[in-house]
Amino acid sequence: MNSVITTKLFFTLRNIFRQRARTLATLTSIALGVAGLIIVGGFVKDIFVQLGEAIIHGQTGHIQITRQGFQEGRTRAPEKYLIKDADALRKQLASQTGTTSVLGRLNFTGTLNNGKRDLGIFGEGIEPDAEAKLSGIYVRYIEGRALANSDKSGIVIGQGVARTLNLSVGDHVTMVISLSEGAINTMDFEIVGVFQTFSKDFDARAVRIPLSSAQELMDTTSIHLLIMVLNNTDLSTQVAASVRSLLQQNEMEVTIWRDLSDFYVKTIQLYDRQFGVLRLIILFMVLLSVANSVNMTLFERTREFGTLLALGSRPSTVFQQIILENIFVGACGALLGLIIGISGALIISAIGIPMPPPPNANMGYTAYIRLDGLEIVIAGIIGWSATVLASILPARRVSNIEITEALRHGT
């Protein structure tokens, strides 16, 4: 038994190395296809990760805890969804695994007046120093600076707000909001910064003021939401489940960042469709290239297979020999593709790819090729299986050819 297997392997390797030009062509097709799948897959994954991080650090945080119904009713009756025992709840949340900080925010809507005209805005009362750590590089100040805890009457505004009202750092504005009792509160602020996030829609209406000023403006000591910041975005679902279990009797709602951004969901759907088509094109090209190389190889070896059949080899033996050869070639091509793909990804990532802003976004970014173990394994399997599948029909045709026709081939 062992001698039969050894003999088959010997003839398989001999045939592979004897057809060097065709083998090299097949290996090249497989390797380039596998490498292309790795690089495209890593590029797409990086887009998803970077967009997600921009949303988390620029707007939502990893997890938001609010009163039930806040997401739907915050613009109609925000006073109904205030969290009154925020400090006690904050301590509970801060003890969760993977949590680095817990921030409080108070949301409000109103109008911003520059002395000449008004603009409807969506405002957030924030804890300035804590928010600055969350935002990092994902909120860019194109003018001025971020809020500090000492800025009691300071305000930062989105780029779109600044353009609409023709405002710049140092200008004074008046915030006007309506309270639930029908009263109107106003407060004057000085612009200390103009920010830019990834989202044009957000920047067109967003302003931020210190939490203490927002509470004074809204005549409350409470907040609307607590934001959990984690040390690893991958923990979001796990931590959210733990928090839901902790707060299930408190009429609180726990929402992870993915469910808070319609922009993210739609952008991911758009890119998924685009790059899904690109992956199919690459796969189709691999299949065609491998099938062509295999067909040409078998075409040139038709007389050889005819001789084997004439010497008494069964068609099934010839078929198995051809498949075995392509199993080896496919494995070598897939391995070579993995090496090329991983090396190419590392080189490209070391340089970076400057990218324009995504649809409806403000900020461009530098893309990288993010290697993922599962994507790499799938790419290798696709390259190998494409080779084997592409060889089945030609192998069946050659193994069933008439002996006399095969021996006359090429004469």
mmCIF file of C-alpha atoms in Angstrom:
data_model
loop_
_atom_site.group_PDB
_atom_site.id
_atom_site.type_symbol
_atom_site.label_atom_id
_atom_site.label_comp_id
_atom_site.label_asym_id
_atom_site.label_seq_id
_atom_site.Cartn_x
_atom_site.Cartn_y
_atom_site.Cartn_z
ATOM 1 C CA MET A 1 0.000 0.000 0.000
ATOM 2 C CA ASN A 2 2.755 2.398 0.968
ATOM 3 C CA SER A 3 4.689 1.573 -2.197
ATOM 4 C CA VAL A 4 1.628 2.404 -4.337
ATOM 5 C CA ILE A 5 1.164 5.769 -2.607
ATOM 6 C CA THR A 6 4.896 6.510 -2.903
ATOM 7 C CA THR A 7 4.809 5.671 -6.610
ATOM 8 C CA LYS A 8 1.805 7.935 -7.207
ATOM 9 C CA LEU A 9 3.458 10.806 -5.360
ATOM 10 C CA PHE A 10 6.684 10.282 -7.330
ATOM 11 C CA PHE A 11 4.889 10.423 -10.688
ATOM 12 C CA THR A 12 2.806 13.398 -9.514
ATOM 13 C CA LEU A 13 5.857 15.447 -8.571
ATOM 14 C CA ARG A 14 7.711 14.352 -11.709
ATOM 15 C CA ASN A 15 4.870 15.467 -13.956
ATOM 16 C CA ILE A 16 4.547 18.786 -12.129
ATOM 17 C CA PHE A 17 8.228 19.626 -12.530
ATOM 18 C CA ARG A 18 8.371 18.252 -16.075
ATOM 19 C CA GLN A 19 5.740 20.756 -17.231
ATOM 20 C CA ARG A 20 7.592 23.728 -15.759
ATOM 21 C CA ALA A 21 6.194 26.484 -17.958
ATOM 22 C CA ARG A 22 2.560 25.415 -17.536
ATOM 23 C CA THR A 23 3.017 24.735 -13.833
ATOM 24 C CA LEU A 24 4.535 28.174 -13.351
ATOM 25 C CA ALA A 25 1.637 29.797 -15.215
ATOM 26 C CA THR A 26 -0.890 27.957 -13.052
ATOM 27 C CA LEU A 27 1.007 28.821 -9.864
ATOM 28 C CA THR A 28 1.116 32.472 -10.878
ATOM 29 C CA SER A 29 -2.629 32.590 -11.535
ATOM 30 C CA ILE A 30 -3.435 30.985 -8.201
ATOM 31 C CA ALA A 31 -0.944 33.055 -6.224
ATOM 32 C CA LEU A 32 -2.083 36.383 -7.667
ATOM 33 C CA GLY A 33 -5.728 35.500 -7.063
ATOM 34 C CA VAL A 34 -5.107 34.492 -3.443
ATOM 35 C CA ALA A 35 -2.949 37.560 -2.816
ATOM 36 C CA GLY A 36 -5.625 39.768 -4.382
ATOM 37 C CA LEU A 37 -8.315 38.304 -2.119
ATOM 38 C CA ILE A 38 -6.142 38.875 0.974
ATOM 39 C CA ILE A 39 -5.340 42.475 0.055
ATOM 40 C CA VAL A 40 -8.891 43.386 -0.966
ATOM 41 C CA GLY A 41 -10.330 41.693 2.114
ATOM 42 C CA GLY A 42 -7.838 43.488 4.379
ATOM 43 C CA PHE A 43 -8.565 46.813 2.701
ATOM 44 C CA VAL A 44 -12.325 46.409 3.191
ATOM 45 C CA LYS A 45 -11.887 45.348 6.817
ATOM 46 C CA ASP A 46 -9.744 48.414 7.490
ATOM 47 C CA ILE A 47 -12.448 50.693 6.060
ATOM 48 C CA PHE A 48 -15.028 49.145 8.372
ATOM 49 C CA VAL A 49 -12.753 49.382 11.416
ATOM 50 C CA GLN A 50 -11.636 52.966 10.804
ATOM 51 C CA LEU A 51 -15.159 54.169 10.074
ATOM 52 C CA GLY A 52 -16.404 52.476 13.230
ATOM 53 C CA GLU A 53 -13.666 54.053 15.339
ATOM 54 C CA ALA A 54 -14.432 57.477 13.858
ATOM 55 C CA ILE A 55 -18.084 57.109 14.881
ATOM 56 C CA ILE A 56 -17.201 55.850 18.355
ATOM 57 C CA HIS A 57 -14.655 58.547 19.152
ATOM 58 C CA GLY A 58 -16.326 61.360 17.262
ATOM 59 C CA GLN A 59 -19.921 60.875 18.383
ATOM 60 C CA THR A 60 -21.337 57.849 20.163
ATOM 61 C CA GLY A 61 -18.776 56.176 22.391
ATOM 62 C CA HIS A 62 -18.863 52.373 22.580
ATOM 63 C CA ILE A 63 -22.061 51.949 24.596
ATOM 64 C CA GLN A 64 -24.804 54.402 25.575
ATOM 65 C CA ILE A 65 -27.079 53.975 28.573
ATOM 66 C CA THR A 66 -30.315 55.996 28.532
ATOM 67 C CA ARG A 67 -33.846 55.866 29.849
ATOM 68 C CA GLN A 68 -36.101 53.607 27.781
ATOM 69 C CA GLY A 69 -37.530 55.439 24.784
ATOM 70 C CA PHE A 70 -34.903 58.187 24.761
ATOM 71 C CA GLN A 71 -33.673 57.488 21.234
ATOM 72 C CA GLU A 72 -37.173 57.979 19.799
ATOM 73 C CA GLY A 73 -38.508 60.689 22.113
ATOM 74 C CA ARG A 74 -35.507 62.888 22.864
ATOM 75 C CA THR A 75 -36.495 65.672 20.452
ATOM 76 C CA ARG A 76 -40.167 65.781 21.471
ATOM 77 C CA ALA A 77 -39.935 65.618 25.256
ATOM 78 C CA PRO A 78 -36.312 65.380 26.427
ATOM 79 C CA GLU A 79 -37.257 66.208 30.020
ATOM 80 C CA LYS A 80 -39.005 62.819 30.332
ATOM 81 C CA TYR A 81 -35.805 60.879 29.811
ATOM 82 C CA LEU A 82 -33.444 62.417 32.353
ATOM 83 C CA ILE A 83 -31.250 60.114 34.465
ATOM 84 C CA LYS A 84 -31.523 61.433 38.022
ATOM 85 C CA ASP A 85 -29.213 59.008 39.856
ATOM 86 C CA ALA A 86 -26.359 59.279 37.376
ATOM 87 C CA ASP A 87 -23.476 59.139 39.897
ATOM 88 C CA ALA A 88 -24.552 55.821 41.410
ATOM 89 C CA LEU A 89 -25.134 54.335 37.965
ATOM 90 C CA ARG A 90 -21.789 55.656 36.730
ATOM 91 C CA LYS A 91 -19.968 53.767 39.498
ATOM 92 C CA GLN A 92 -21.699 50.524 38.529
ATOM 93 C CA LEU A 93 -20.788 50.956 34.877
ATOM 94 C CA ALA A 94 -17.176 51.901 35.611
ATOM 95 C CA SER A 95 -16.670 48.530 37.342
ATOM 96 C CA GLN A 96 -17.481 46.574 34.161
ATOM 97 C CA THR A 97 -14.640 44.627 32.551
ATOM 98 C CA GLY A 98 -12.841 46.539 29.802
ATOM 99 C CA THR A 99 -14.296 49.950 30.735
ATOM 100 C CA THR A 100 -11.804 52.814 30.724
ATOM 101 C CA SER A 101 -14.189 55.696 31.468
ATOM 102 C CA VAL A 102 -17.860 56.644 31.763
ATOM 103 C CA LEU A 103 -18.949 60.056 30.454
ATOM 104 C CA GLY A 104 -22.152 61.990 31.030
ATOM 105 C CA ARG A 105 -23.962 64.039 28.381
ATOM 106 C CA LEU A 106 -27.037 66.224 28.311
ATOM 107 C CA ASN A 107 -28.697 66.688 24.935
ATOM 108 C CA PHE A 108 -30.786 69.678 23.898
ATOM 109 C CA THR A 109 -32.181 71.365 20.811
ATOM 110 C CA GLY A 110 -32.574 75.080 20.249
ATOM 111 C CA THR A 111 -31.438 77.954 18.093
ATOM 112 C CA LEU A 112 -28.092 79.672 17.857
ATOM 113 C CA ASN A 113 -28.123 83.394 17.148
ATOM 114 C CA ASN A 114 -25.151 85.404 15.869
ATOM 115 C CA GLY A 115 -26.895 88.769 16.205
ATOM 116 C CA LYS A 116 -28.216 88.702 12.635
ATOM 117 C CA ARG A 117 -29.806 85.321 12.057
ATOM 118 C CA ASP A 118 -30.785 82.088 13.789
ATOM 119 C CA LEU A 119 -29.920 78.465 13.090
ATOM 120 C CA GLY A 120 -31.589 75.405 14.570
ATOM 121 C CA ILE A 121 -28.972 73.259 16.280
ATOM 122 C CA PHE A 122 -28.551 69.992 18.110
ATOM 123 C CA GLY A 123 -26.497 70.565 21.240
ATOM 124 C CA GLU A 124 -24.618 68.425 23.721
ATOM 125 C CA GLY A 125 -23.530 69.298 27.212
ATOM 126 C CA ILE A 126 -20.264 67.429 27.723
ATOM 127 C CA GLU A 127 -17.518 66.862 30.288
ATOM 128 C CA PRO A 128 -14.753 68.653 28.328
ATOM 129 C CA ASP A 129 -11.559 67.009 29.553
ATOM 130 C CA ALA A 130 -13.029 63.497 29.466
ATOM 131 C CA GLU A 131 -14.487 64.095 25.984
ATOM 132 C CA ALA A 132 -11.123 65.317 24.713
ATOM 133 C CA LYS A 133 -9.589 61.954 25.656
ATOM 134 C CA LEU A 134 -12.392 60.107 23.878
ATOM 135 C CA SER A 135 -12.269 62.203 20.709
ATOM 136 C CA GLY A 136 -8.525 62.035 20.132
ATOM 137 C CA ILE A 137 -7.649 62.380 16.445
ATOM 138 C CA TYR A 138 -11.202 61.687 15.309
ATOM 139 C CA VAL A 139 -12.474 65.206 16.027
ATOM 140 C CA ARG A 140 -10.297 67.705 14.183
ATOM 141 C CA TYR A 141 -10.286 71.359 15.198
ATOM 142 C CA ILE A 142 -9.850 73.396 12.041
ATOM 143 C CA GLU A 143 -9.944 76.573 14.096
ATOM 144 C CA GLY A 144 -9.336 77.196 17.781
ATOM 145 C CA ARG A 145 -9.242 74.353 20.305
ATOM 146 C CA ALA A 146 -11.373 71.865 22.203
ATOM 147 C CA LEU A 147 -13.395 72.800 25.261
ATOM 148 C CA ALA A 148 -11.692 72.670 28.648
ATOM 149 C CA ASN A 149 -13.281 72.252 32.077
ATOM 150 C CA SER A 150 -12.478 75.904 32.787
ATOM 151 C CA ASP A 151 -14.580 77.125 29.819
ATOM 152 C CA LYS A 152 -17.815 77.921 31.648
ATOM 153 C CA SER A 153 -19.126 80.106 28.822
ATOM 154 C CA GLY A 154 -17.208 78.479 25.974
ATOM 155 C CA ILE A 155 -18.760 76.693 23.017
ATOM 156 C CA VAL A 156 -17.390 74.657 20.129
ATOM 157 C CA ILE A 157 -19.370 74.415 16.910
ATOM 158 C CA GLY A 158 -19.370 72.170 13.854
ATOM 159 C CA GLN A 159 -17.807 73.329 10.620
ATOM 160 C CA GLY A 160 -21.211 73.516 8.930
ATOM 161 C CA VAL A 161 -22.619 75.700 11.728
ATOM 162 C CA ALA A 162 -19.645 78.057 11.416
ATOM 163 C CA ARG A 163 -20.139 78.378 7.651
ATOM 164 C CA THR A 164 -23.896 78.912 7.854
ATOM 165 C CA LEU A 165 -23.684 81.646 10.502
ATOM 166 C CA ASN A 166 -20.311 83.005 9.336
ATOM 167 C CA LEU A 167 -18.735 82.448 12.759
ATOM 168 C CA SER A 168 -15.136 82.103 13.848
ATOM 169 C CA VAL A 169 -13.182 81.754 17.091
ATOM 170 C CA GLY A 170 -13.727 84.722 19.423
ATOM 171 C CA ASP A 171 -17.232 85.514 18.186
ATOM 172 C CA HIS A 172 -20.096 85.636 20.653
ATOM 173 C CA VAL A 173 -23.396 83.827 20.146
ATOM 174 C CA THR A 174 -26.647 83.412 22.038
ATOM 175 C CA MET A 175 -28.228 80.022 22.692
ATOM 176 C CA VAL A 176 -32.030 79.979 22.950
ATOM 177 C CA ILE A 177 -33.957 76.902 24.091
ATOM 178 C CA SER A 178 -37.552 76.213 25.124
ATOM 179 C CA LEU A 179 -38.242 74.392 28.398
ATOM 180 C CA SER A 180 -41.075 71.939 28.961
ATOM 181 C CA GLU A 181 -43.034 74.476 31.008
ATOM 182 C CA GLY A 182 -43.103 76.857 28.066
ATOM 183 C CA ALA A 183 -40.388 79.143 29.402
ATOM 184 C CA ILE A 184 -37.474 80.245 27.221
ATOM 185 C CA ASN A 185 -33.895 80.226 28.476
ATOM 186 C CA THR A 186 -31.009 82.041 26.875
ATOM 187 C CA MET A 187 -27.278 82.044 27.522
ATOM 188 C CA ASP A 188 -24.368 83.787 25.851
ATOM 189 C CA PHE A 189 -21.279 81.888 24.761
ATOM 190 C CA GLU A 190 -17.911 82.642 23.215
ATOM 191 C CA ILE A 191 -16.710 80.378 20.407
ATOM 192 C CA VAL A 192 -13.425 78.716 21.356
ATOM 193 C CA GLY A 193 -13.216 76.158 18.545
ATOM 194 C CA VAL A 194 -14.647 74.961 15.221
ATOM 195 C CA PHE A 195 -14.538 71.187 14.837
ATOM 196 C CA GLN A 196 -14.794 68.758 11.983
ATOM 197 C CA THR A 197 -15.832 65.119 12.257
ATOM 198 C CA PHE A 198 -16.275 62.467 9.569
ATOM 199 C CA SER A 199 -19.990 63.373 9.141
ATOM 200 C CA LYS A 200 -21.119 66.473 7.251
ATOM 201 C CA ASP A 201 -24.654 66.114 8.590
ATOM 202 C CA PHE A 202 -23.438 66.111 12.183
ATOM 203 C CA ASP A 203 -21.137 69.107 11.655
ATOM 204 C CA ALA A 204 -23.959 71.075 10.005
ATOM 205 C CA ARG A 205 -26.023 71.185 13.235
ATOM 206 C CA ALA A 206 -23.842 70.164 16.170
ATOM 207 C CA VAL A 207 -22.586 72.375 18.987
ATOM 208 C CA ARG A 208 -21.043 71.405 22.324
ATOM 209 C CA ILE A 209 -20.944 73.299 25.609
ATOM 210 C CA PRO A 210 -19.768 72.335 29.115
ATOM 211 C CA LEU A 211 -22.164 70.004 30.941
ATOM 212 C CA SER A 212 -22.592 72.465 33.802
ATOM 213 C CA SER A 213 -23.665 75.188 31.362
ATOM 214 C CA ALA A 214 -26.124 72.841 29.643
ATOM 215 C CA GLN A 215 -27.639 71.917 33.002
ATOM 216 C CA GLU A 216 -28.018 75.572 33.898
ATOM 217 C CA LEU A 217 -29.556 76.313 30.518
ATOM 218 C CA MET A 218 -32.052 73.452 30.873
ATOM 219 C CA ASP A 219 -32.651 74.088 34.585
ATOM 220 C CA THR A 220 -31.709 70.575 35.704
ATOM 221 C CA THR A 221 -28.984 68.710 37.571
ATOM 222 C CA SER A 222 -29.542 65.483 35.643
ATOM 223 C CA ILE A 223 -28.183 64.098 32.368
ATOM 224 C CA HIS A 224 -29.640 62.233 29.409
ATOM 225 C CA LEU A 225 -27.075 59.548 28.789
ATOM 226 C CA LEU A 226 -23.996 57.835 30.123
ATOM 227 C CA ILE A 227 -21.366 56.813 27.610
ATOM 228 C CA MET A 228 -19.078 53.863 28.250
ATOM 229 C CA VAL A 229 -15.626 53.972 26.661
ATOM 230 C CA LEU A 230 -13.940 50.570 26.352
ATOM 231 C CA ASN A 231 -10.323 49.597 25.819
ATOM 232 C CA ASN A 232 -11.317 47.299 22.940
ATOM 233 C CA THR A 233 -14.157 47.856 20.487
ATOM 234 C CA ASP A 234 -14.564 44.089 20.044
ATOM 235 C CA LEU A 235 -15.840 43.927 23.642
ATOM 236 C CA SER A 236 -18.854 46.150 22.875
ATOM 237 C CA THR A 237 -21.424 43.372 22.459
ATOM 238 C CA GLN A 238 -20.157 41.394 25.440
ATOM 239 C CA VAL A 239 -20.072 44.383 27.812
ATOM 240 C CA ALA A 240 -23.474 45.610 26.587
ATOM 241 C CA ALA A 241 -24.997 42.215 27.400
ATOM 242 C CA SER A 242 -23.481 42.356 30.882
ATOM 243 C CA VAL A 243 -24.820 45.873 31.448
ATOM 244 C CA ARG A 244 -28.316 44.873 30.270
ATOM 245 C CA SER A 245 -28.309 42.061 32.806
ATOM 246 C CA LEU A 246 -27.202 44.493 35.503
ATOM 247 C CA LEU A 247 -29.827 47.134 34.683
ATOM 248 C CA GLN A 248 -32.765 45.001 33.595
ATOM 249 C CA GLN A 249 -34.959 46.181 36.505
ATOM 250 C CA ASN A 250 -34.050 49.883 36.158
ATOM 251 C CA GLU A 251 -36.007 50.763 32.987
ATOM 252 C CA MET A 252 -32.761 51.646 31.253
ATOM 253 C CA GLU A 253 -31.850 51.079 27.623
ATOM 254 C CA VAL A 254 -28.385 49.884 26.569
ATOM 255 C CA THR A 255 -27.342 50.555 22.970
ATOM 256 C CA ILE A 256 -24.033 49.737 21.288
ATOM 257 C CA TRP A 257 -22.431 52.095 18.809
ATOM 258 C CA ARG A 258 -23.404 50.135 15.670
ATOM 259 C CA ASP A 259 -27.081 50.622 16.443
ATOM 260 C CA LEU A 260 -26.664 54.363 16.966
ATOM 261 C CA SER A 261 -25.347 55.317 13.531
ATOM 262 C CA ASP A 262 -27.529 54.973 10.449
ATOM 263 C CA PHE A 263 -24.646 56.482 8.467
ATOM 264 C CA TYR A 264 -22.371 53.592 9.459
ATOM 265 C CA VAL A 265 -24.926 50.934 8.536
ATOM 266 C CA LYS A 266 -25.625 52.451 5.110
ATOM 267 C CA THR A 267 -21.943 53.022 4.337
ATOM 268 C CA ILE A 268 -21.079 49.441 5.287
ATOM 269 C CA GLN A 269 -23.885 48.154 3.076
ATOM 270 C CA LEU A 270 -22.620 50.264 0.170
ATOM 271 C CA TYR A 271 -18.996 49.148 0.534
ATOM 272 C CA ASP A 272 -20.024 45.532 1.143
ATOM 273 C CA ARG A 273 -21.844 45.454 -2.195
ATOM 274 C CA GLN A 274 -19.020 47.170 -4.072
ATOM 275 C CA PHE A 275 -16.224 45.012 -2.724
ATOM 276 C CA GLY A 276 -18.381 41.894 -2.826
ATOM 277 C CA VAL A 277 -18.556 42.356 -6.602
ATOM 278 C CA LEU A 278 -14.789 42.945 -6.676
ATOM 279 C CA ARG A 279 -14.183 39.688 -4.787
ATOM 280 C CA LEU A 280 -16.395 37.806 -7.258
ATOM 281 C CA ILE A 281 -14.476 39.311 -10.171
ATOM 282 C CA ILE A 282 -11.166 38.193 -8.640
ATOM 283 C CA LEU A 283 -12.542 34.705 -8.008
ATOM 284 C CA PHE A 284 -13.882 34.479 -11.563
ATOM 285 C CA MET A 285 -10.509 35.575 -12.961
ATOM 286 C CA VAL A 286 -8.731 32.922 -10.873
ATOM 287 C CA LEU A 287 -11.089 30.221 -12.118
ATOM 288 C CA LEU A 288 -10.668 31.265 -15.760
ATOM 289 C CA SER A 289 -6.881 31.555 -15.516
ATOM 290 C CA VAL A 290 -6.457 28.235 -13.744
ATOM 291 C CA ALA A 291 -8.914 26.480 -16.054
ATOM 292 C CA ASN A 292 -7.049 27.813 -19.089
ATOM 293 C CA SER A 293 -3.663 26.704 -17.736
ATOM 294 C CA VAL A 294 -4.977 23.260 -16.792
ATOM 295 C CA ASN A 295 -6.657 22.792 -20.187
ATOM 296 C CA MET A 296 -3.497 23.754 -22.075
ATOM 297 C CA THR A 297 -1.385 21.443 -19.922
ATOM 298 C CA LEU A 298 -3.709 18.495 -20.472
ATOM 299 C CA PHE A 299 -4.025 19.297 -24.174
ATOM 300 C CA GLU A 300 -0.251 19.081 -24.598
ATOM 301 C CA ARG A 301 -0.171 15.786 -22.649
ATOM 302 C CA THR A 302 -3.021 14.043 -24.498
ATOM 303 C CA ARG A 303 -0.697 11.531 -26.209
ATOM 304 C CA GLU A 304 0.896 10.767 -22.836
ATOM 305 C CA PHE A 305 -2.493 9.922 -21.349
ATOM 306 C CA GLY A 306 -3.357 7.881 -24.435
ATOM 307 C CA THR A 307 -0.178 5.854 -23.945
ATOM 308 C CA LEU A 308 -1.101 5.212 -20.294
ATOM 309 C CA LEU A 309 -4.541 4.000 -21.345
ATOM 310 C CA ALA A 310 -3.017 1.809 -24.085
ATOM 311 C CA LEU A 311 -0.669 0.212 -21.512
ATOM 312 C CA GLY A 312 -3.663 -0.850 -19.433
ATOM 313 C CA SER A 313 -4.231 2.048 -17.016
ATOM 314 C CA ARG A 314 -7.866 2.540 -16.170
ATOM 315 C CA PRO A 315 -9.559 5.874 -16.948
ATOM 316 C CA SER A 316 -10.173 6.331 -13.214
ATOM 317 C CA THR A 317 -6.421 6.003 -12.576
ATOM 318 C CA VAL A 318 -5.649 8.696 -15.151
ATOM 319 C CA PHE A 319 -8.390 10.899 -13.691
ATOM 320 C CA GLN A 320 -7.020 10.468 -10.163
ATOM 321 C CA GLN A 321 -3.480 11.239 -11.340
ATOM 322 C CA ILE A 322 -4.552 14.510 -12.962
ATOM 323 C CA ILE A 323 -6.581 15.571 -9.894
ATOM 324 C CA LEU A 324 -3.702 14.666 -7.577
ATOM 325 C CA GLU A 325 -1.307 16.796 -9.619
ATOM 326 C CA ASN A 326 -3.662 19.768 -9.415
ATOM 327 C CA ILE A 327 -4.167 19.250 -5.690
ATOM 328 C CA PHE A 328 -0.419 19.677 -5.255
ATOM 329 C CA VAL A 329 -0.226 22.633 -7.644
ATOM 330 C CA GLY A 330 -3.224 24.275 -5.965
ATOM 331 C CA ALA A 331 -1.684 23.852 -2.512
ATOM 332 C CA CYS A 332 1.659 25.294 -3.660
ATOM 333 C CA GLY A 333 -0.066 28.174 -5.469
ATOM 334 C CA ALA A 334 -2.240 28.949 -2.441
ATOM 335 C CA LEU A 335 0.792 28.908 -0.147
ATOM 336 C CA LEU A 336 2.705 31.186 -2.518
ATOM 337 C CA GLY A 337 -0.330 33.484 -2.687
ATOM 338 C CA LEU A 338 -0.504 33.653 1.101
ATOM 339 C CA ILE A 339 3.152 34.660 1.263
ATOM 340 C CA ILE A 340 2.725 37.299 -1.453
ATOM 341 C CA GLY A 341 -0.548 38.589 0.004
ATOM 342 C CA ILE A 342 0.724 38.896 3.575
ATOM 343 C CA SER A 343 4.005 40.468 2.443
ATOM 344 C CA GLY A 344 2.159 42.895 0.159
ATOM 345 C CA ALA A 345 -0.241 43.806 2.961
ATOM 346 C CA LEU A 346 2.613 44.559 5.341
ATOM 347 C CA ILE A 347 4.439 46.670 2.753
ATOM 348 C CA ILE A 348 1.315 48.634 1.779
ATOM 349 C CA SER A 349 0.403 49.174 5.427
ATOM 350 C CA ALA A 350 3.883 50.501 6.147
ATOM 351 C CA ILE A 351 3.325 53.144 3.456
ATOM 352 C CA GLY A 352 -0.432 53.772 3.832
ATOM 353 C CA ILE A 353 -3.016 54.601 1.174
ATOM 354 C CA PRO A 354 -4.351 58.200 1.223
ATOM 355 C CA MET A 355 -8.129 57.981 0.834
ATOM 356 C CA PRO A 356 -10.703 60.688 0.030
ATOM 357 C CA PRO A 357 -13.661 61.204 2.388
ATOM 358 C CA PRO A 358 -16.368 58.508 2.162
ATOM 359 C CA PRO A 359 -19.824 59.538 0.867
ATOM 360 C CA ASN A 360 -21.357 62.356 2.939
ATOM 361 C CA ALA A 361 -18.206 62.619 5.045
ATOM 362 C CA ASN A 362 -15.828 65.482 5.751
ATOM 363 C CA MET A 363 -12.521 63.848 6.471
ATOM 364 C CA GLY A 364 -10.236 61.693 4.382
ATOM 365 C CA TYR A 365 -8.012 59.118 6.030
ATOM 366 C CA THR A 366 -5.045 56.813 5.492
ATOM 367 C CA ALA A 367 -6.084 53.264 4.698
ATOM 368 C CA TYR A 368 -4.112 50.144 5.564
ATOM 369 C CA ILE A 369 -4.408 46.452 4.787
ATOM 370 C CA ARG A 370 -5.730 44.869 7.973
ATOM 371 C CA LEU A 371 -4.764 41.189 8.085
ATOM 372 C CA ASP A 372 -7.401 38.843 9.442
ATOM 373 C CA GLY A 373 -6.667 35.174 10.144
ATOM 374 C CA LEU A 374 -10.024 33.935 8.906
ATOM 375 C CA GLU A 375 -9.854 35.986 5.683
ATOM 376 C CA ILE A 376 -6.352 34.636 5.009
ATOM 377 C CA VAL A 377 -7.447 31.024 5.490
ATOM 378 C CA ILE A 378 -10.532 31.533 3.297
ATOM 379 C CA ALA A 379 -8.410 33.107 0.535
ATOM 380 C CA GLY A 380 -6.034 30.126 0.594
ATOM 381 C CA ILE A 381 -8.914 27.634 0.500
ATOM 382 C CA ILE A 382 -10.525 29.487 -2.415
ATOM 383 C CA GLY A 383 -7.278 29.425 -4.411
ATOM 384 C CA TRP A 384 -6.749 25.728 -3.751
ATOM 385 C CA SER A 385 -10.349 24.667 -4.348
ATOM 386 C CA ALA A 386 -10.557 26.768 -7.529
ATOM 387 C CA THR A 387 -7.609 24.828 -8.926
ATOM 388 C CA VAL A 388 -9.131 21.450 -8.080
ATOM 389 C CA LEU A 389 -12.568 22.413 -9.411
ATOM 390 C CA ALA A 390 -11.087 23.840 -12.606
ATOM 391 C CA SER A 391 -9.314 20.542 -13.294
ATOM 392 C CA ILE A 392 -12.291 18.181 -12.845
ATOM 393 C CA LEU A 393 -13.973 18.617 -16.251
ATOM 394 C CA PRO A 394 -10.726 18.589 -18.300
ATOM 395 C CA ALA A 395 -9.504 15.546 -16.332
ATOM 396 C CA ARG A 396 -12.768 13.693 -16.964
ATOM 397 C CA ARG A 397 -12.626 14.538 -20.672
ATOM 398 C CA VAL A 398 -9.021 13.383 -21.081
ATOM 399 C CA SER A 399 -9.441 10.199 -19.021
ATOM 400 C CA ASN A 400 -12.421 9.129 -21.177
ATOM 401 C CA ILE A 401 -10.853 9.924 -24.547
ATOM 402 C CA GLU A 402 -10.558 7.171 -27.169
ATOM 403 C CA ILE A 403 -7.089 5.585 -27.118
ATOM 404 C CA THR A 404 -6.603 5.808 -30.895
ATOM 405 C CA GLU A 405 -7.681 9.454 -30.922
ATOM 406 C CA ALA A 406 -5.316 10.270 -28.046
ATOM 407 C CA LEU A 407 -2.350 8.541 -29.735
ATOM 408 C CA ARG A 408 -2.984 10.405 -33.015
ATOM 409 C CA HIS A 409 -3.137 13.747 -31.174
ATOM 410 C CA GLY A 410 -0.489 16.194 -32.390
ATOM 411 C CA THR A 411 0.630 14.125 -35.333
#
